[in-house]
C-alpha atoms as a PDB file:
ATOM      1  CA  UNK A   1     -15.957  22.336  -1.640  1.00  0.00           C
ATOM      2  CA  UNK A   2     -15.409  23.522   1.416  1.00  0.00           C
ATOM      3  CA  UNK A   3     -12.301  23.964   3.658  1.00  0.00           C
ATOM      4  CA  UNK A   4     -13.965  22.436   6.905  1.00  0.00           C
ATOM      5  CA  UNK A   5     -15.329  19.469   4.628  1.00  0.00           C
ATOM      6  CA  UNK A   6     -11.713  18.542   2.765  1.00  0.00           C
ATOM      7  CA  UNK A   7      -9.590  18.811   6.304  1.00  0.00           C
ATOM      8  CA  UNK A   8     -12.107  15.981   6.852  1.00  0.00           C
ATOM      9  CA  UNK A   9     -11.160  14.338   4.126  1.00  0.00           C
ATOM     10  CA  UNK A  10      -8.017  14.598   4.615  1.00  0.00           C
ATOM     11  CA  UNK A  11      -7.728  13.473   8.713  1.00  0.00           C
ATOM     12  CA  UNK A  12      -9.439  10.141   7.415  1.00  0.00           C
ATOM     13  CA  UNK A  13      -7.066   9.992   4.544  1.00  0.00           C
ATOM     14  CA  UNK A  14      -4.531  10.117   6.681  1.00  0.00           C
ATOM     15  CA  UNK A  15      -5.891   7.395   9.282  1.00  0.00           C
ATOM     16  CA  UNK A  16      -6.850   5.092   6.512  1.00  0.00           C
ATOM     17  CA  UNK A  17      -2.402   5.531   5.186  1.00  0.00           C
ATOM     18  CA  UNK A  18      -0.672   5.393   8.729  1.00  0.00           C
ATOM     19  CA  UNK A  19      -2.990   2.139   9.037  1.00  0.00           C
ATOM     20  CA  UNK A  20       0.170  -0.887   9.417  1.00  0.00           C
ATOM     21  CA  UNK A  21      -0.905  -3.501   6.844  1.00  0.00           C
ATOM     22  CA  UNK A  22       0.682  -5.516   3.941  1.00  0.00           C
ATOM     23  CA  UNK A  23       1.436  -2.085   1.965  1.00  0.00           C
ATOM     24  CA  UNK A  24       3.526  -1.361   5.252  1.00  0.00           C
ATOM     25  CA  UNK A  25       4.932  -4.501   4.900  1.00  0.00           C
ATOM     26  CA  UNK A  26       6.187  -4.307   1.194  1.00  0.00           C
ATOM     27  CA  UNK A  27       7.761  -0.367   1.535  1.00  0.00           C
ATOM     28  CA  UNK A  28       9.668  -1.519   3.723  1.00  0.00           C
ATOM     29  CA  UNK A  29      11.226  -4.894   2.364  1.00  0.00           C
ATOM     30  CA  UNK A  30      12.260  -1.937  -0.835  1.00  0.00           C
ATOM     31  CA  UNK A  31      13.489   0.616   1.003  1.00  0.00           C
ATOM     32  CA  UNK A  32      15.696  -1.886   3.031  1.00  0.00           C
ATOM     33  CA  UNK A  33      16.353  -3.902   0.113  1.00  0.00           C
ATOM     34  CA  UNK A  34      17.496  -1.452  -2.145  1.00  0.00           C
ATOM     35  CA  UNK A  35      17.295   2.223  -1.329  1.00  0.00           C
ATOM     36  CA  UNK A  36      15.490   5.131  -0.589  1.00  0.00           C
ATOM     37  CA  UNK A  37      15.085   5.512  -4.911  1.00  0.00           C
ATOM     38  CA  UNK A  38      13.210   1.915  -3.739  1.00  0.00           C
ATOM     39  CA  UNK A  39      11.817   2.531  -1.205  1.00  0.00           C
ATOM     40  CA  UNK A  40      10.514   6.014  -3.199  1.00  0.00           C
ATOM     41  CA  UNK A  41       9.197   3.843  -6.121  1.00  0.00           C
ATOM     42  CA  UNK A  42       7.119   1.765  -4.298  1.00  0.00           C
ATOM     43  CA  UNK A  43       5.495   4.049  -2.291  1.00  0.00           C
ATOM     44  CA  UNK A  44       3.543   5.617  -5.016  1.00  0.00           C
ATOM     45  CA  UNK A  45       3.809   3.150  -7.011  1.00  0.00           C
ATOM     46  CA  UNK A  46       1.033   1.879  -4.576  1.00  0.00           C
ATOM     47  CA  UNK A  47      -0.203   5.719  -3.793  1.00  0.00           C
ATOM     48  CA  UNK A  48      -1.329   5.087  -8.024  1.00  0.00           C
ATOM     49  CA  UNK A  49      -3.096   2.265  -6.739  1.00  0.00           C
ATOM     50  CA  UNK A  50      -4.723   4.032  -4.089  1.00  0.00           C
ATOM     51  CA  UNK A  51      -6.580   6.727  -6.060  1.00  0.00           C
ATOM     52  CA  UNK A  52      -7.343   4.375  -7.976  1.00  0.00           C
ATOM     53  CA  UNK A  53     -10.093   2.726  -6.481  1.00  0.00           C
ATOM     54  CA  UNK A  54     -10.522   6.497  -5.263  1.00  0.00           C
ATOM     55  CA  UNK A  55     -11.929   7.171  -8.468  1.00  0.00           C
ATOM     56  CA  UNK A  56     -13.428   3.636  -8.892  1.00  0.00           C
ATOM     57  CA  UNK A  57     -15.208   5.039  -5.275  1.00  0.00           C
ATOM     58  CA  UNK A  58     -16.575   8.042  -6.792  1.00  0.00           C
ATOM     59  CA  UNK A  59     -17.676   6.725 -10.128  1.00  0.00           C
ATOM     60  CA  UNK A  60     -19.857   4.270  -8.331  1.00  0.00           C
ATOM     61  CA  UNK A  61     -17.924   1.200  -9.374  1.00  0.00           C
ATOM     62  CA  UNK A  62     -17.582   0.109  -5.581  1.00  0.00           C
ATOM     63  CA  UNK A  63     -20.715   0.015  -5.340  1.00  0.00           C
ATOM     64  CA  UNK A  64     -21.449  -3.507  -7.434  1.00  0.00           C
ATOM     65  CA  UNK A  65     -17.798  -4.915  -6.570  1.00  0.00           C
ATOM     66  CA  UNK A  66     -19.462  -4.829  -3.004  1.00  0.00           C
ATOM     67  CA  UNK A  67     -22.807  -5.839  -4.653  1.00  0.00           C
ATOM     68  CA  UNK A  68     -21.274  -8.454  -6.735  1.00  0.00           C
ATOM     69  CA  UNK A  69     -19.604 -11.574  -3.802  1.00  0.00           C
ATOM     70  CA  UNK A  70     -17.883 -13.831  -6.667  1.00  0.00           C
ATOM     71  CA  UNK A  71     -15.120 -10.481  -7.853  1.00  0.00           C
ATOM     72  CA  UNK A  72     -15.070  -9.051  -4.455  1.00  0.00           C
ATOM     73  CA  UNK A  73     -14.081 -12.484  -3.386  1.00  0.00           C
ATOM     74  CA  UNK A  74     -11.308 -13.314  -6.698  1.00  0.00           C
ATOM     75  CA  UNK A  75      -9.779 -10.458  -6.386  1.00  0.00           C
ATOM     76  CA  UNK A  76      -9.422 -11.343  -2.684  1.00  0.00           C
ATOM     77  CA  UNK A  77      -8.246 -14.723  -2.966  1.00  0.00           C
ATOM     78  CA  UNK A  78      -5.404 -13.223  -5.940  1.00  0.00           C
ATOM     79  CA  UNK A  79      -4.593 -10.761  -3.299  1.00  0.00           C
ATOM     80  CA  UNK A  80      -3.644 -13.119  -0.349  1.00  0.00           C
ATOM     81  CA  UNK A  81      -1.943 -15.745  -3.023  1.00  0.00           C
ATOM     82  CA  UNK A  82       0.068 -12.399  -3.644  1.00  0.00           C
ATOM     83  CA  UNK A  83       1.360 -11.779  -0.222  1.00  0.00           C
ATOM     84  CA  UNK A  84       2.113 -15.059   0.975  1.00  0.00           C
ATOM     85  CA  UNK A  85       4.606 -15.663  -2.677  1.00  0.00           C
ATOM     86  CA  UNK A  86       6.356 -11.785  -1.587  1.00  0.00           C
ATOM     87  CA  UNK A  87       6.335 -13.862   1.755  1.00  0.00           C
ATOM     88  CA  UNK A  88       7.505 -16.704   0.635  1.00  0.00           C
ATOM     89  CA  UNK A  89      10.191 -15.136  -1.375  1.00  0.00           C
ATOM     90  CA  UNK A  90      11.082 -12.908   1.847  1.00  0.00           C
ATOM     91  CA  UNK A  91      11.406 -16.710   3.896  1.00  0.00           C
ATOM     92  CA  UNK A  92      13.627 -17.777   1.255  1.00  0.00           C
ATOM     93  CA  UNK A  93      17.828 -16.989   0.763  1.00  0.00           C
ATOM     94  CA  UNK A  94      18.010 -16.289  -2.516  1.00  0.00           C
ATOM     95  CA  UNK A  95      16.497 -12.546  -3.363  1.00  0.00           C
ATOM     96  CA  UNK A  96      15.860 -12.495   0.122  1.00  0.00           C
ATOM     97  CA  UNK A  97      16.770  -8.954   2.186  1.00  0.00           C
ATOM     98  CA  UNK A  98      19.753 -10.799   3.980  1.00  0.00           C
ATOM     99  CA  UNK A  99      20.975 -11.756   0.132  1.00  0.00           C
ATOM    100  CA  UNK A 100      20.855  -8.708  -0.800  1.00  0.00           C
ATOM    101  CA  UNK A 101      21.892  -6.248   1.627  1.00  0.00           C
ATOM    102  CA  UNK A 102      24.684  -8.408   1.490  1.00  0.00           C
ATOM    103  CA  UNK A 103      25.102  -8.928  -1.858  1.00  0.00           C
ATOM    104  CA  UNK A 104      24.576  -4.966  -2.581  1.00  0.00           C
ATOM    105  CA  UNK A 105      22.804  -6.182  -5.578  1.00  0.00           C
ATOM    106  CA  UNK A 106      18.583  -4.497  -5.677  1.00  0.00           C
ATOM    107  CA  UNK A 107      15.773  -5.351  -7.534  1.00  0.00           C
ATOM    108  CA  UNK A 108      15.357  -3.774 -10.859  1.00  0.00           C
ATOM    109  CA  UNK A 109      12.716  -0.345  -9.734  1.00  0.00           C
ATOM    110  CA  UNK A 110      10.241  -1.744 -11.616  1.00  0.00           C
ATOM    111  CA  UNK A 111       9.960  -5.114  -9.857  1.00  0.00           C
ATOM    112  CA  UNK A 112       9.919  -2.003  -6.578  1.00  0.00           C
ATOM    113  CA  UNK A 113       7.140  -0.977  -8.336  1.00  0.00           C
ATOM    114  CA  UNK A 114       5.148  -3.637  -8.956  1.00  0.00           C
ATOM    115  CA  UNK A 115       5.193  -4.346  -5.755  1.00  0.00           C
ATOM    116  CA  UNK A 116       3.702  -1.524  -4.845  1.00  0.00           C
ATOM    117  CA  UNK A 117       1.021  -0.768  -7.038  1.00  0.00           C
ATOM    118  CA  UNK A 118      -0.315  -4.830  -6.536  1.00  0.00           C
ATOM    119  CA  UNK A 119       0.208  -4.660  -3.543  1.00  0.00           C
ATOM    120  CA  UNK A 120      -3.504  -2.161  -4.021  1.00  0.00           C
ATOM    121  CA  UNK A 121      -4.987  -3.529  -6.415  1.00  0.00           C
ATOM    122  CA  UNK A 122      -4.901  -6.222  -5.373  1.00  0.00           C
ATOM    123  CA  UNK A 123      -6.706  -5.364  -1.825  1.00  0.00           C
ATOM    124  CA  UNK A 124     -10.709  -5.224  -2.303  1.00  0.00           C
ATOM    125  CA  UNK A 125     -10.762  -3.663   0.957  1.00  0.00           C
ATOM    126  CA  UNK A 126      -9.668  -0.324  -0.185  1.00  0.00           C
ATOM    127  CA  UNK A 127     -12.450  -0.005  -2.690  1.00  0.00           C
ATOM    128  CA  UNK A 128     -14.588  -0.959   1.004  1.00  0.00           C
ATOM    129  CA  UNK A 129     -13.054   1.780   3.418  1.00  0.00           C
ATOM    130  CA  UNK A 130     -14.091   4.218   0.660  1.00  0.00           C
ATOM    131  CA  UNK A 131     -17.385   3.911  -0.096  1.00  0.00           C
ATOM    132  CA  UNK A 132     -17.788   3.475   3.559  1.00  0.00           C
ATOM    133  CA  UNK A 133     -16.018   6.692   4.609  1.00  0.00           C
ATOM    134  CA  UNK A 134     -15.288   8.142   1.503  1.00  0.00           C
ATOM    135  CA  UNK A 135     -18.820   8.316  -0.460  1.00  0.00           C
ATOM    136  CA  UNK A 136     -20.020  10.974   2.086  1.00  0.00           C
ATOM    137  CA  UNK A 137     -17.388  13.386   0.171  1.00  0.00           C
ATOM    138  CA  UNK A 138     -18.165  13.066  -3.432  1.00  0.00           C
ATOM    139  CA  UNK A 139     -22.074  13.826  -2.812  1.00  0.00           C
ATOM    140  CA  UNK A 140     -21.039  16.862  -1.641  1.00  0.00           C
ATOM    141  CA  UNK A 141     -18.525  17.468  -4.659  1.00  0.00           C
ATOM    142  CA  UNK A 142     -19.977  17.597  -7.969  1.00  0.00           C
ATOM    143  CA  UNK A 143     -18.139  20.284  -9.362  1.00  0.00           C
ATOM    144  CA  UNK A 144     -15.273  18.793 -11.274  1.00  0.00           C
ATOM    145  CA  UNK A 145     -12.617  20.401  -9.868  1.00  0.00           C
ATOM    146  CA  UNK A 146     -14.247  18.444  -6.467  1.00  0.00           C
ATOM    147  CA  UNK A 147     -13.666  14.911  -7.976  1.00  0.00           C
ATOM    148  CA  UNK A 148      -9.959  15.264  -8.733  1.00  0.00           C
ATOM    149  CA  UNK A 149      -9.997  17.037  -5.607  1.00  0.00           C
ATOM    150  CA  UNK A 150     -11.466  13.902  -3.247  1.00  0.00           C
ATOM    151  CA  UNK A 151      -8.908  11.855  -6.080  1.00  0.00           C
ATOM    152  CA  UNK A 152      -5.945  13.219  -5.582  1.00  0.00           C
ATOM    153  CA  UNK A 153      -5.712  13.387  -1.611  1.00  0.00           C
ATOM    154  CA  UNK A 154      -6.090  10.071  -0.574  1.00  0.00           C
ATOM    155  CA  UNK A 155      -2.815   9.646  -3.757  1.00  0.00           C
ATOM    156  CA  UNK A 156      -0.857  11.904  -2.397  1.00  0.00           C
ATOM    157  CA  UNK A 157      -1.595  11.534   1.540  1.00  0.00           C
ATOM    158  CA  UNK A 158      -0.094   7.353   0.853  1.00  0.00           C
ATOM    159  CA  UNK A 159       2.706   8.804  -1.344  1.00  0.00           C
ATOM    160  CA  UNK A 160       4.043  11.340   1.349  1.00  0.00           C
ATOM    161  CA  UNK A 161       3.952   8.890   4.000  1.00  0.00           C
ATOM    162  CA  UNK A 162       5.438   5.526   2.908  1.00  0.00           C
ATOM    163  CA  UNK A 163       8.008   8.349   1.168  1.00  0.00           C
ATOM    164  CA  UNK A 164       8.469   9.338   4.480  1.00  0.00           C
ATOM    165  CA  UNK A 165       8.415   5.684   5.793  1.00  0.00           C
ATOM    166  CA  UNK A 166      11.147   5.220   2.689  1.00  0.00           C
ATOM    167  CA  UNK A 167      12.779   7.725   3.592  1.00  0.00           C
ATOM    168  CA  UNK A 168      13.346   7.013   7.538  1.00  0.00           C
ATOM    169  CA  UNK A 169      14.004   2.861   6.223  1.00  0.00           C
ATOM    170  CA  UNK A 170      17.351   4.440   3.780  1.00  0.00           C
ATOM    171  CA  UNK A 171      19.105   6.708   5.950  1.00  0.00           C
ATOM    172  CA  UNK A 172      22.071   5.303   6.290  1.00  0.00           C
ATOM    173  CA  UNK A 173      22.611   5.251  10.013  1.00  0.00           C
ATOM    174  CA  UNK A 174      19.149   3.064  10.024  1.00  0.00           C
ATOM    175  CA  UNK A 175      20.562   0.420   7.442  1.00  0.00           C
ATOM    176  CA  UNK A 176      23.637   0.032   9.151  1.00  0.00           C
ATOM    177  CA  UNK A 177      22.628  -1.352  12.376  1.00  0.00           C
ATOM    178  CA  UNK A 178      19.956  -3.536   9.949  1.00  0.00           C
ATOM    179  CA  UNK A 179      22.429  -5.140   7.579  1.00  0.00           C
ATOM    180  CA  UNK A 180      23.430  -6.633  11.157  1.00  0.00           C
ATOM    181  CA  UNK A 181      20.520  -7.778  11.416  1.00  0.00           C
ATOM    182  CA  UNK A 182      19.349  -8.494   7.569  1.00  0.00           C
ATOM    183  CA  UNK A 183      18.205 -12.453   7.861  1.00  0.00           C
ATOM    184  CA  UNK A 184      16.605 -11.948  11.792  1.00  0.00           C
ATOM    185  CA  UNK A 185      14.622  -9.167   9.099  1.00  0.00           C
ATOM    186  CA  UNK A 186      14.267 -11.207   6.108  1.00  0.00           C
ATOM    187  CA  UNK A 187      12.841 -14.123   8.120  1.00  0.00           C
ATOM    188  CA  UNK A 188      10.184 -11.966  10.274  1.00  0.00           C
ATOM    189  CA  UNK A 189       8.659  -9.778   6.779  1.00  0.00           C
ATOM    190  CA  UNK A 190       8.528 -13.415   5.286  1.00  0.00           C
ATOM    191  CA  UNK A 191       6.654 -14.594   8.105  1.00  0.00           C
ATOM    192  CA  UNK A 192       4.253 -11.388   8.664  1.00  0.00           C
ATOM    193  CA  UNK A 193       2.934 -11.364   4.824  1.00  0.00           C
ATOM    194  CA  UNK A 194       1.905 -14.880   5.055  1.00  0.00           C
ATOM    195  CA  UNK A 195      -0.269 -14.372   8.183  1.00  0.00           C
ATOM    196  CA  UNK A 196      -1.010 -11.636   6.770  1.00  0.00           C
ATOM    197  CA  UNK A 197      -2.070 -13.285   3.604  1.00  0.00           C
ATOM    198  CA  UNK A 198      -3.985 -16.083   5.594  1.00  0.00           C
ATOM    199  CA  UNK A 199      -5.864 -13.669   7.731  1.00  0.00           C
ATOM    200  CA  UNK A 200      -6.804 -12.309   3.966  1.00  0.00           C
ATOM    201  CA  UNK A 201      -7.980 -15.463   3.207  1.00  0.00           C
ATOM    202  CA  UNK A 202      -9.556 -16.571   6.635  1.00  0.00           C
ATOM    203  CA  UNK A 203     -11.698 -12.782   6.944  1.00  0.00           C
ATOM    204  CA  UNK A 204     -13.102 -13.979   3.286  1.00  0.00           C
END
């Protein structure tokens, strides 16, 4: 794989990572409730899911997913249900951002990792994204080293991007301002997650 081809892959991965959606909402939620470490854990758990879909594309399983509407729909509905679950939790005061900030009691790191991983694994559009834009790079990278780069690039880009987001949101100065609007953040994040779940269902 030449440097210019890798640079094209890198740009596509950066644009994909920067696209706002449920992943951003989940990383922001854990960064606000638990701080930088929780946000970083969520970010890299999500990145592992992204790397998993990149690997699926290399193995050709993304094609199978596209050709099986039943499987695609099942995964899509499961993802929508999980988004809705997170949204309802955010709307409720118990376990919400406001309660966690007020009590100074963050969620467990395992929960942050679970949410980050699940929000990517339950998003079959990642597979379609890689199938449509990423498969062109698979053809030019037949060596094991090239395939390793193809999988590692989106994984690292995703992890680093959301780590940056987590670092910004967990900044003490930013947190002090957000604490004053914690309950509003609860409501907004809950509504956003539920709306994202509805949009997923409508687009199936």
